[in-house]
Coordinates of C-alpha atoms in Angstrom, one line a residue:
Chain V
X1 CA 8.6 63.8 41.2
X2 CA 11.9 63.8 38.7
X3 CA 12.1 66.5 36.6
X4 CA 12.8 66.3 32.7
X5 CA 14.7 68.7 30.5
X6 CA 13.4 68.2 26.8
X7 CA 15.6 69.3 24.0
X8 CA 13.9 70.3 20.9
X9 CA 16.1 70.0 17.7
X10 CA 15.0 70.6 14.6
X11 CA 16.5 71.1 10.9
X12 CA 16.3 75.0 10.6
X13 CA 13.2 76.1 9.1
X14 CA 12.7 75.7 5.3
X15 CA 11.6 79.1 4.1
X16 CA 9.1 79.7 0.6
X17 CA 5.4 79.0 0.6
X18 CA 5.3 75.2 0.2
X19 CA 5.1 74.8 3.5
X20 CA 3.2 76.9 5.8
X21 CA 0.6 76.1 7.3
X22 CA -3.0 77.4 6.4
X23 CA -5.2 79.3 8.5
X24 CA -7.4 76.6 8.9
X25 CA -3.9 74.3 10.0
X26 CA -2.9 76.6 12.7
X27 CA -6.0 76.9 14.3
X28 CA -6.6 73.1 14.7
X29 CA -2.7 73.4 15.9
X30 CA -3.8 76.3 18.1
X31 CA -6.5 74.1 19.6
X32 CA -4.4 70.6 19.6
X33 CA -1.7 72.4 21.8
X34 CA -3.8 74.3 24.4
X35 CA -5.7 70.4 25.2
X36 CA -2.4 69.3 25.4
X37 CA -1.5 71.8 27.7
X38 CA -4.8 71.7 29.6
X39 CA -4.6 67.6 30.1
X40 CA -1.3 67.9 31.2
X41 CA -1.4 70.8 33.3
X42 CA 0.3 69.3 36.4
X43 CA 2.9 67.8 34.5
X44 CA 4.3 71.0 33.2
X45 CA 6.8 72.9 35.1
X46 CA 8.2 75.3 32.4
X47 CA 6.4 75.2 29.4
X48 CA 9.7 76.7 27.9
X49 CA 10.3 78.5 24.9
X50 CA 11.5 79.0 21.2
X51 CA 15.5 79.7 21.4
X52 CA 16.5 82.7 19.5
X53 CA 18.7 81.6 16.2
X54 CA 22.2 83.3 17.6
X55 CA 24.2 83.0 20.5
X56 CA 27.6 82.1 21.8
X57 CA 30.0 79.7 22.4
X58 CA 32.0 80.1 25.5
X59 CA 35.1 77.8 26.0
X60 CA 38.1 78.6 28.3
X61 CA 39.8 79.2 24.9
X62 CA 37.1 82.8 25.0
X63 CA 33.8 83.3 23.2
X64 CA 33.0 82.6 19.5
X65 CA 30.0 82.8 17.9
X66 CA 27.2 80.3 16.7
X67 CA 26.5 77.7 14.9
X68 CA 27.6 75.6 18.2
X69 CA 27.0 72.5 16.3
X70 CA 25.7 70.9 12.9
X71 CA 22.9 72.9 11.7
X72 CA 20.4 69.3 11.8
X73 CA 21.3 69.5 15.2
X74 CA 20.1 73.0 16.2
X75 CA 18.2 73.5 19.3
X76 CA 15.4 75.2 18.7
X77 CA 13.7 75.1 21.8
X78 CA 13.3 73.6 25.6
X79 CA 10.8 72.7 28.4
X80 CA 10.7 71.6 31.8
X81 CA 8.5 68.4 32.7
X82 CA 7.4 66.8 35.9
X83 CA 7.0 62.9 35.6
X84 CA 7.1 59.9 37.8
X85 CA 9.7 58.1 35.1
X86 CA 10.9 58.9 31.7
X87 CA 8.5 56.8 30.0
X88 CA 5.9 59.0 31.5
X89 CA 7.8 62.2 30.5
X90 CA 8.2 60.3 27.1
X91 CA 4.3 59.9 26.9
X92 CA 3.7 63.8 27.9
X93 CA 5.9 64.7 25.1
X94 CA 4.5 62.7 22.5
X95 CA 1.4 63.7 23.1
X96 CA 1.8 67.2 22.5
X97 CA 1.2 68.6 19.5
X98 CA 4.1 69.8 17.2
X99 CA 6.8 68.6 19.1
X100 CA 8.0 65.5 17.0
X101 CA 7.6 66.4 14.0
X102 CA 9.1 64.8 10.7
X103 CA 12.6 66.8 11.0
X104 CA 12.9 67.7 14.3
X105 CA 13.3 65.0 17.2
X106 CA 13.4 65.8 21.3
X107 CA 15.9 64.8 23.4
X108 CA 14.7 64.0 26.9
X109 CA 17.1 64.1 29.9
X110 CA 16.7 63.8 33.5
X111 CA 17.3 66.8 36.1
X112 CA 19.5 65.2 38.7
X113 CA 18.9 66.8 42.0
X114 CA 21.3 66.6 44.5
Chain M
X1 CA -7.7 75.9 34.1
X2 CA -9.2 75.6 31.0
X3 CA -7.8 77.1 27.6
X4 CA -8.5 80.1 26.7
X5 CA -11.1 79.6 23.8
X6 CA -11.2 81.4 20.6
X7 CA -14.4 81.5 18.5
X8 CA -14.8 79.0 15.7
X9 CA -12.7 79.9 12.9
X10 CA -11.2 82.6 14.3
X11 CA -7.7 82.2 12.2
X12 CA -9.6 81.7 9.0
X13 CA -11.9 84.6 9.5
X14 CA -9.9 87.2 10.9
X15 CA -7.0 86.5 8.4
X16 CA -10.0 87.8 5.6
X17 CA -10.6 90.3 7.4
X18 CA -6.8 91.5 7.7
X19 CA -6.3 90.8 4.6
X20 CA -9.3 92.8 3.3
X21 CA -8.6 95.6 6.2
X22 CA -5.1 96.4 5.0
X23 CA -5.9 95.5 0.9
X24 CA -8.2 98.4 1.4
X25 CA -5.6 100.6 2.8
X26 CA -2.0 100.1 0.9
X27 CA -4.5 99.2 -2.5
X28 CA -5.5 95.8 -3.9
X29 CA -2.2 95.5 -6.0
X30 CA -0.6 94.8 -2.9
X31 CA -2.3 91.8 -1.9
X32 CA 0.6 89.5 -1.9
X33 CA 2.4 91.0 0.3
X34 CA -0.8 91.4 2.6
X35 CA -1.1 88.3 2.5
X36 CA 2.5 87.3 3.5
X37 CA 2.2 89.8 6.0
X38 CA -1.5 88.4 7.8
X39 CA 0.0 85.0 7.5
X40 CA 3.0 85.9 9.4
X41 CA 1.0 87.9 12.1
X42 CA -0.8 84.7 12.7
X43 CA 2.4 82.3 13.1
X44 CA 3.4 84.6 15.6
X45 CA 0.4 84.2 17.3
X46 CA 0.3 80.2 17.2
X47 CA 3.8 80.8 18.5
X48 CA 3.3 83.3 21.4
X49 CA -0.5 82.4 22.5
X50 CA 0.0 78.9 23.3
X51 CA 3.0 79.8 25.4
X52 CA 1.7 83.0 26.8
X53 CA -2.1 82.6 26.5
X54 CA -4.2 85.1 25.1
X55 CA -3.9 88.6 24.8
X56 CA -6.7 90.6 25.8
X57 CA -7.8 91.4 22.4
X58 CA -6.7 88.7 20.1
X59 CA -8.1 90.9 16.9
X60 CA -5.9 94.3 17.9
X61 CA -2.9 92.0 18.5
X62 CA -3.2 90.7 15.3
X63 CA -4.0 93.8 13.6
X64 CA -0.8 95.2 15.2
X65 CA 1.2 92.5 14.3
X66 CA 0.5 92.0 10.8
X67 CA 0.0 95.9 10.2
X68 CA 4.2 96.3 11.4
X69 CA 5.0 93.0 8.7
X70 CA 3.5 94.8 6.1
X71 CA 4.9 98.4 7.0
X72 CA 8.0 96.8 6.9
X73 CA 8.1 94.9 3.8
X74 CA 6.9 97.5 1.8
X75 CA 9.2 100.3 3.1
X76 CA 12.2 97.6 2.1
X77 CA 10.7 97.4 -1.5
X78 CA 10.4 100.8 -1.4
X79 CA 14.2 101.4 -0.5
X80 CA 15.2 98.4 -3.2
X81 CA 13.2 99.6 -5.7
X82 CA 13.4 103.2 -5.7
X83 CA 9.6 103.9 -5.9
X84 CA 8.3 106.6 -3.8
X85 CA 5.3 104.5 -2.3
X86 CA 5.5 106.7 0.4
X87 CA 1.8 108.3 0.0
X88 CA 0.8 104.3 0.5
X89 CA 2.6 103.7 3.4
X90 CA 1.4 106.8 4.8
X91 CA -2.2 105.9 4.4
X92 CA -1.9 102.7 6.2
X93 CA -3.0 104.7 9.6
X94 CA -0.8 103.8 12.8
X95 CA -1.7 100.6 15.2
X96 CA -3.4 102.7 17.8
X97 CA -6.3 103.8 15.4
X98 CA -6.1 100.4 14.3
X99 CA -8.0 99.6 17.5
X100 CA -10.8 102.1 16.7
X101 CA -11.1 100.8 13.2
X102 CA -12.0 97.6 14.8
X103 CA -15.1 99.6 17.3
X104 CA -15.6 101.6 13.9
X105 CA -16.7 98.9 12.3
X106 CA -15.0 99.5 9.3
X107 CA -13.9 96.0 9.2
X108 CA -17.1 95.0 7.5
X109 CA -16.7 97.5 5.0
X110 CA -13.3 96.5 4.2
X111 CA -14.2 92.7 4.3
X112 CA -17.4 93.9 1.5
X113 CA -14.6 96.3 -0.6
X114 CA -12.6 93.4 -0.7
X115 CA -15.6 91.7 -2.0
X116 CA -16.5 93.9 -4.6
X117 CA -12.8 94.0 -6.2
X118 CA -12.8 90.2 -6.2
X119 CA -15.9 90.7 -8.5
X120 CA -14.3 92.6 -11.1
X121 CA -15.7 92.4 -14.3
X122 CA -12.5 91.7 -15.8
X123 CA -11.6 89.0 -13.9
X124 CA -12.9 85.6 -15.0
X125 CA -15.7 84.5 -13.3
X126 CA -14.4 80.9 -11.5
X127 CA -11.3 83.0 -10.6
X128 CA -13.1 85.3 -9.2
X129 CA -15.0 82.6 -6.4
X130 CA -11.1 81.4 -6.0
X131 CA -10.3 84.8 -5.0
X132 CA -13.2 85.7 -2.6
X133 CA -11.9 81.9 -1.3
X134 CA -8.6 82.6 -0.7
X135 CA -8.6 86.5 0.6
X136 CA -12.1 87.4 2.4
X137 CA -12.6 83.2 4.0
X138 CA -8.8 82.4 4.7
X139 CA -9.1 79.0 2.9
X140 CA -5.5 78.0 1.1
X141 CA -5.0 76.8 -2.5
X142 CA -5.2 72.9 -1.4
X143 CA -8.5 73.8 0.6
X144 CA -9.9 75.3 -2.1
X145 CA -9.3 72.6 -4.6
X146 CA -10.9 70.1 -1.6
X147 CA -13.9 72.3 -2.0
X148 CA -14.3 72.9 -5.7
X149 CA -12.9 69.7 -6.4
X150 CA -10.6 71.4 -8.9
X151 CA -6.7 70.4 -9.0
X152 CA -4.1 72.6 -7.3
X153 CA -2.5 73.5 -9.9
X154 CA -5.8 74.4 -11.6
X155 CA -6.4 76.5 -8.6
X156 CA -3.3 77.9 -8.8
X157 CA -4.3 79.5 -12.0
X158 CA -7.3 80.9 -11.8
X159 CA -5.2 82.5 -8.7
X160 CA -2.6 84.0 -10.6
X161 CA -4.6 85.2 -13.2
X162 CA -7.0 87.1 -10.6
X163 CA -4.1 88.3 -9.1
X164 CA -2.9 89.3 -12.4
X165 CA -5.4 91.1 -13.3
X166 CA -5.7 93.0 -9.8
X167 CA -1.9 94.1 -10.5
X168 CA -3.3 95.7 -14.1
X169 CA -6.5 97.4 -13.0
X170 CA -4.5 99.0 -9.8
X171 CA -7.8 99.6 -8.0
X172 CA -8.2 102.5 -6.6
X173 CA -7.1 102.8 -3.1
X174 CA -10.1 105.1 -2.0
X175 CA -12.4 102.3 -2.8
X176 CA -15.1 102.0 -5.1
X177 CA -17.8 104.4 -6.2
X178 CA -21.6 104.1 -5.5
X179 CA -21.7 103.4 -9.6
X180 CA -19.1 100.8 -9.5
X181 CA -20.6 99.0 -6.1
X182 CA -23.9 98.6 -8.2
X183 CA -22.5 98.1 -11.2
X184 CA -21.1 95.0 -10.0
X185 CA -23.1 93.9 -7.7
X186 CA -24.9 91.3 -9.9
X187 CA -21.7 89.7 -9.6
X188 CA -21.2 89.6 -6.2
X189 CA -24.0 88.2 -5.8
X190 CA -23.7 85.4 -8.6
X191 CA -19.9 84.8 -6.4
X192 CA -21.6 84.8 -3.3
X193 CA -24.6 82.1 -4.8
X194 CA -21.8 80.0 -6.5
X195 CA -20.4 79.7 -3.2
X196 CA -23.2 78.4 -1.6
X197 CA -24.1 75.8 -4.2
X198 CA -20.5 74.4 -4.6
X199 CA -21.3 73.7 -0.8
X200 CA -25.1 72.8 -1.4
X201 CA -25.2 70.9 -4.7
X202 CA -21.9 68.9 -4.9
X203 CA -22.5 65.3 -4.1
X204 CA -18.6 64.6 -4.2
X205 CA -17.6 65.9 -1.0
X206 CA -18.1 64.7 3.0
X207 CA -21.0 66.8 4.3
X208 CA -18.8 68.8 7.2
X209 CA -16.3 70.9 4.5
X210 CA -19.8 71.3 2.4
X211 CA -21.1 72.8 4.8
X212 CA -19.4 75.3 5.7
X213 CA -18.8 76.7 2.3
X214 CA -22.4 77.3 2.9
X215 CA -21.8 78.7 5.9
X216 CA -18.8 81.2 4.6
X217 CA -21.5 82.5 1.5
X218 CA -24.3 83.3 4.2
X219 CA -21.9 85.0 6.5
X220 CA -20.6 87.3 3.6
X221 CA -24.5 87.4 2.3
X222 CA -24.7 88.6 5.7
X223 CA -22.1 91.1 5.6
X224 CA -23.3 92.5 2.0
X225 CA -26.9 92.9 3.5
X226 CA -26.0 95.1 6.0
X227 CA -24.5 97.9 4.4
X228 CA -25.7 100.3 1.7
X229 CA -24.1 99.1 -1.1
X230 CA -25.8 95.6 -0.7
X231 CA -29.3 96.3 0.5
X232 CA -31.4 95.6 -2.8
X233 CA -34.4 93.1 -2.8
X234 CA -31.8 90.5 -4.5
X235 CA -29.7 90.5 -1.8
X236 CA -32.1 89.9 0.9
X237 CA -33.7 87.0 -1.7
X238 CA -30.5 85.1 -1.7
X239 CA -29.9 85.3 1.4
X240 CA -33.5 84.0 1.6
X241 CA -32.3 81.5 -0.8
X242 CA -29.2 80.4 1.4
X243 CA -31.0 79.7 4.4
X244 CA -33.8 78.0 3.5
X245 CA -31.7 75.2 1.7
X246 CA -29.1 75.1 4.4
X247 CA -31.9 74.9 6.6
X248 CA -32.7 71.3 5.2
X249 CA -29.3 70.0 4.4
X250 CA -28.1 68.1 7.8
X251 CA -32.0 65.8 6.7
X252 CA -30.6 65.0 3.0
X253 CA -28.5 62.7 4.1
X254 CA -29.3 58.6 6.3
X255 CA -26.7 58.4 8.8
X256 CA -24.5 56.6 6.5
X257 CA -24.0 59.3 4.4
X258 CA -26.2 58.2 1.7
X259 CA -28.4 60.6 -0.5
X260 CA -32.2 60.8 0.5
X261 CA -34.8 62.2 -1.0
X262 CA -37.0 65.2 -0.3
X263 CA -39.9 62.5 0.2
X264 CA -37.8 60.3 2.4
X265 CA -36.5 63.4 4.4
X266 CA -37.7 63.5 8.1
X267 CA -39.1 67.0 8.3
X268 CA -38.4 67.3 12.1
X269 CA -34.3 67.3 11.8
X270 CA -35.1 70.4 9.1
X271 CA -33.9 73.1 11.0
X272 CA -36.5 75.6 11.6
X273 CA -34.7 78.1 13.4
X274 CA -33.4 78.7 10.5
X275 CA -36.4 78.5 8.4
X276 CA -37.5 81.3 10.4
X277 CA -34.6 83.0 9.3
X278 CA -34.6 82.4 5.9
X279 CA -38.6 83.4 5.7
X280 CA -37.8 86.9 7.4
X281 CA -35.6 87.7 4.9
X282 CA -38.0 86.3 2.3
X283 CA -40.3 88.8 3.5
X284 CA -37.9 91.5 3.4
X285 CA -36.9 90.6 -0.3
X286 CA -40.5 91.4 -1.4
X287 CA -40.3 95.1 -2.4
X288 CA -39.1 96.9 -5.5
X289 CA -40.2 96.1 -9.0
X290 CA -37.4 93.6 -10.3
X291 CA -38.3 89.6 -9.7
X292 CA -35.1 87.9 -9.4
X293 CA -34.0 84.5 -10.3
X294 CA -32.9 84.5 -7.0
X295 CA -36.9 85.6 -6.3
X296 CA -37.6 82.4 -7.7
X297 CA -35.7 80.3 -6.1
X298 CA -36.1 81.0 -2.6
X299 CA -39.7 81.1 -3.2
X300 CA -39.5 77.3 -4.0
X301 CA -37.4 76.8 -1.4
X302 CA -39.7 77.9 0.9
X303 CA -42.3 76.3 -0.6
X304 CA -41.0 72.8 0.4
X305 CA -40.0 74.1 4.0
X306 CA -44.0 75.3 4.6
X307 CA -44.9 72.1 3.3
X308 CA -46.2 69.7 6.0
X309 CA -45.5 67.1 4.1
X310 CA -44.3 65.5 0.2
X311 CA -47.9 64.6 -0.8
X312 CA -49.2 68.1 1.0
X313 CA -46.4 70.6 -0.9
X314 CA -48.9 73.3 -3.1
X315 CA -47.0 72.1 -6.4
X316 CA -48.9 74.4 -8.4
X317 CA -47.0 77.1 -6.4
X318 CA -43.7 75.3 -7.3
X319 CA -44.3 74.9 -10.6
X320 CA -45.3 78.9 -11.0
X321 CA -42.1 79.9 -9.5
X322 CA -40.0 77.4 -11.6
X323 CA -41.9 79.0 -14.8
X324 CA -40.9 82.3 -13.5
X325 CA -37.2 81.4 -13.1
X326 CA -37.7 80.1 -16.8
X327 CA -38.1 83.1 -17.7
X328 CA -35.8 85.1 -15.8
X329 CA -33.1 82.8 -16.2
X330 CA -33.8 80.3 -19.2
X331 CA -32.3 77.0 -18.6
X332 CA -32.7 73.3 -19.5
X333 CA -32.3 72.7 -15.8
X334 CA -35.0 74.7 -15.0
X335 CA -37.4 73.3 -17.4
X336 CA -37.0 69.7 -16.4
X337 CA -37.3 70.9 -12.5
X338 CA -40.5 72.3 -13.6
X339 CA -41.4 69.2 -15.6
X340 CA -40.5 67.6 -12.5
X341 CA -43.1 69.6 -10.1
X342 CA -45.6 69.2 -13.0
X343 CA -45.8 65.8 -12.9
X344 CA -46.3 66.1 -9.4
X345 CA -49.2 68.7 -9.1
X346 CA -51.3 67.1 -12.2
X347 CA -49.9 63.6 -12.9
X348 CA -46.4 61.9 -14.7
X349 CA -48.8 62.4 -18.3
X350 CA -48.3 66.2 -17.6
X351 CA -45.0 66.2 -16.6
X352 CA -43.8 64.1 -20.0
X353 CA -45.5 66.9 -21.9
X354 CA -43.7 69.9 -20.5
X355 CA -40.6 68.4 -21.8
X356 CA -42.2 67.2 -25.3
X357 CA -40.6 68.8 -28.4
X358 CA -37.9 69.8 -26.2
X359 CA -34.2 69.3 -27.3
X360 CA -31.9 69.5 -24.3
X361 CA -28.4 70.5 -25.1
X362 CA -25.9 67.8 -25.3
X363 CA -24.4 68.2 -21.6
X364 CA -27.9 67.7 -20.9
X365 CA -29.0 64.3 -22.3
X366 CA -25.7 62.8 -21.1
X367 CA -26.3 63.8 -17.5
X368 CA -27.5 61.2 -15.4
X369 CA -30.3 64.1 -14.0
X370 CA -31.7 64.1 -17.4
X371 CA -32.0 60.2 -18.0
X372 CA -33.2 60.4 -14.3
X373 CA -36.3 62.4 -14.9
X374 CA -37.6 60.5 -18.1
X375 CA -36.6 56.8 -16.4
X376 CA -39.0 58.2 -13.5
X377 CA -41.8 59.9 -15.6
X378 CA -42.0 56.9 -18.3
X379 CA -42.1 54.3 -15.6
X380 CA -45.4 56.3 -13.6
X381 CA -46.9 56.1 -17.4
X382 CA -46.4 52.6 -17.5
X383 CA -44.2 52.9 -20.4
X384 CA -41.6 50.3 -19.2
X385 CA -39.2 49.6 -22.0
X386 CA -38.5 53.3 -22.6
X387 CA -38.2 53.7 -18.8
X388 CA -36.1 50.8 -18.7
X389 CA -33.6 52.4 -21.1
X390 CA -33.4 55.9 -19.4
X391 CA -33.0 53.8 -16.3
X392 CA -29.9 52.2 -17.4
X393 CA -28.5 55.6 -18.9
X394 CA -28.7 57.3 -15.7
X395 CA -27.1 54.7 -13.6
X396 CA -23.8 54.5 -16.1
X397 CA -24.2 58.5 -15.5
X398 CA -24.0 58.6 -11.8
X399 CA -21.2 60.8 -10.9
X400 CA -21.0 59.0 -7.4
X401 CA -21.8 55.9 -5.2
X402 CA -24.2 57.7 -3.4
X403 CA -26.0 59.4 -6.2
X404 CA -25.4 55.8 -7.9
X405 CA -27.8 54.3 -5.4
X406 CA -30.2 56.8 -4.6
X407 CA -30.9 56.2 -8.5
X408 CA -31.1 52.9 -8.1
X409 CA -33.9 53.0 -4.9
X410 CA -36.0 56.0 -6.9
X411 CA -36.0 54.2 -10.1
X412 CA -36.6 50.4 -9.3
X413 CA -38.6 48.5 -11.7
X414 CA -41.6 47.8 -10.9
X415 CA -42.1 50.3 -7.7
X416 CA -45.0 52.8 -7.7
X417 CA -45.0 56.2 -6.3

């Protein structure tokens, strides 16, 4: 089966109270994800990760560092999914909690094997 | 593979009992920042579990967690402010004893410290339940106002001025003395009843987030009945109290989520596990010499859960305890209740006369409860125009649809019984 890279880009994180979650929130998001993650179990080859906020830019011209693009364009994080097509990988993703949110969209691109 | 599984309100519960844990150690006029620092720990956690799974012991790594946040934050006010608040920060312990406070069981008598500040006399009483809301059962300011059906901003408030008031006192970081734990216990308990009948009485909210402010007031009932502080006959009568009515709630309402009566109720969905429960404690309450309001009320409670049936409930026991919690507790409610199990124990004649040369207080006689009562009474006398009228006044005064037509089925014209 094809392989998906999925981009996570989201507006960096507003900061004050207004919006974090309560307790109560992040358990039911605690509880959403791991179904997710149970139901699609064989679909997931690297369940990925947050990417830290710095970083570098490399470019023959040498090394600078971030913000490598527009800050609305950030990514903020990256997975690896196994799917028949993209509409499948498309489905996988939707389906799990917290990854298209209002503000942050996923960009999902094929891993060509040779 | 499954997921791992936490137990049921695990974030909500153990961010009270961080909060409370580490209130108790860097003082109450801290609690703030706590409670940045607990919420923190717990994004962390959402973050790292679901990508790592679960540590081995999900309460250390918590307790680790938040206990660095709040080291942290209060060593760079510290530095920023120029305040020595080094004796504070000291006292805080390190993370590995924070594993043994866990086995120590400390935790419940940081949860029941926290508890007792909440109940500060000189904090208002509503934001006082707000406070025991927000710190010791992890609810947030737009759950709370869900529950007490309160604005936000009105929640926000009663919030701040707790909090307020907190920052003036500056409890003392050793805790509380014997004196002050039974000084204020009264209140603790009136908190910990208020939080059970915001749960048990309201007829505005769906039954699931009712319930389970019942559940949060018997698990810190609970909590307070295990330890020294709280082990007084009162305690074990509301906790009495608690169970006996939560028992019976699931049967108080038809699957549609109408309002039924205590006639109407099927007995066999009461839950008598629970009833068991609640009588155990009952037993336990009976010692000492004081007779509590909260006496009272179980003891009607109970009543009705022993009863095999409506027409086979020993009113004249009913109407004795409701006379005690007269006394105890005077109360217009209380008297009509009473009028109420009157008129079943000797006839609707002997209920009217309980409540003859009685002037109810204004809130009273515009309640629909109050109109109710009469429309009912007058109608088993036969004395239709008057119950006609008191009919019509209580259905203008139904606070909700539901209550709106349980009136409506009790007080139809012309229907005996």
């Amino acid at each position: 089966m094809p392989k998906y890279l999925c981009i996570r880009r989201s507006q960096p994180r507003q900061t004050g109270t207004g919006g974090k979650p309560s307790p109560a929130q992040m358990e039911e998001m605690y509880a959403k994800f791991n179904a997710w993650k149970a139901k699609f179990q064989q679909n997931i080859v690297d369940l990925g990760g947050k990417l830290g906020s710095g970083g570098k830019v490399l470019t023959s011209d040498g090394a600078t560092d971030g913000p490598f693009v527009e800050a609305k364009e950030v990514v903020g994080g990256f997975m690896i999914l196994s799917a028949k097509d993209v509409e499948e990988a498309m489905e996988i993703a939707r389906q799990c909690p917290g990854v298209v949110t209002p503000g942050s969209s996923l960009e999902i691109r094929e891993i060509s094997t040779p | 593979m499954t997921a791992p599984r936490l137990v049921e309100h695990f974030f909500r519960h153990e961010y009270g009992r961080l909060v409370a844990m580490l209130s108790c150690r860097v003082g109450v006029k801290h609690i703030e920042v706590v409670e940045d620092a607990v919420q923190s720990a717990l994004m962390a956690a959402l973050e790292k579990w679901t990508l790592a799974g679960l540590p081995d012991n999900p309460s250390a790594w918590l307790f680790r967690v938040a206990h660095n946040n709040l080291i942290g934050e209060l060593r760079q006010r510290t530095r920023r402010r120029r305040i020595l608040e080094q004796n504070a920060i000291e006292d805080i312990g390190t993370p590995e004893n924070g594993s043994e406070i866990f086995l120590a069981g400390e935790v419940r008598d940081d949860l029941l410290g926290m508890l007792f500040h909440c109940c500060d006399e000189k904090i208002p009483v509503e934001s006082q339940l707000v406070l025991a809301l927000k710190t010791l059962c992890g609810f947030d300011i737009r759950e709370i106002a869900l529950r007490l059906f309160l604005s936000e901003a009105n929640v926000y408030k009663r919030l701040s001025r707790a909090r307020r008031r907190l920052q003036e006192i500056r409890p003392r970081l050793d805790g509380l003395t014997a004196d002050q734990h039974s000084s204020r216990l009264p209140a603790v308990h009136q908190v910990l009843y208020l939080l059970f009948t915001e749960g048990y009485l309201s007829s505005h909210a769906e039954m699931a987030i009712r319930a389970e402010l019942c559940n949060e007031a018997i698990r810190l009932a609970a909590i307070l009945a295990e330890h020294p502080a709280g082990q007084t006959p009162e305690t074990f009568a509301l906790l009495a109290l608690m169970h006996l009515h939560a028992a019976r709630m699931t049967a108080r309402q038809d699957p549609s989520g109408g309002l039924l009566l205590l006639k109407e109720q099927d007995r066999a969905l009461w839950d008598w596990h629970r009833i068991q429960i609640g009588l155990e404690w009952l037993a336990r309450s009976a010692q000492g010499n004081r007779f509590s309001r909260y006496h009272a009320e179980a003891g009607i409670a109970a009543e009705h859960c022993l009863a095999p049936s409506f027409q086979e409930t020993r009113w004249e026991k009913v109407v004795e305890c409701y006379s005690l919690l007269e006394r105890i507790a005077p109360s217009p409610l209380h008297k009509l209740n009473r009028a109420v199990a009157v008129a079943e124990w000797q006839g609707p004649d002997a209920g009217l006369a309980v409540l003859r040369g009685f002037e109810p207080p204004a809130w009273l006689v515009g309640s629909y409860l109050w109109a109710a009562v009469l429309a009912d009474l007058h109608r088993r006398c036969g004395h239709a125009d008057t119950a006609d009228r008191y009919r019509e006044a209580a259905l203008r005064s139904a606070p909700t649809p539901a209550v709106k037509e349980l009136l409506r089925r009790r007080l139809r014209i012309g229907s005996f019984g």
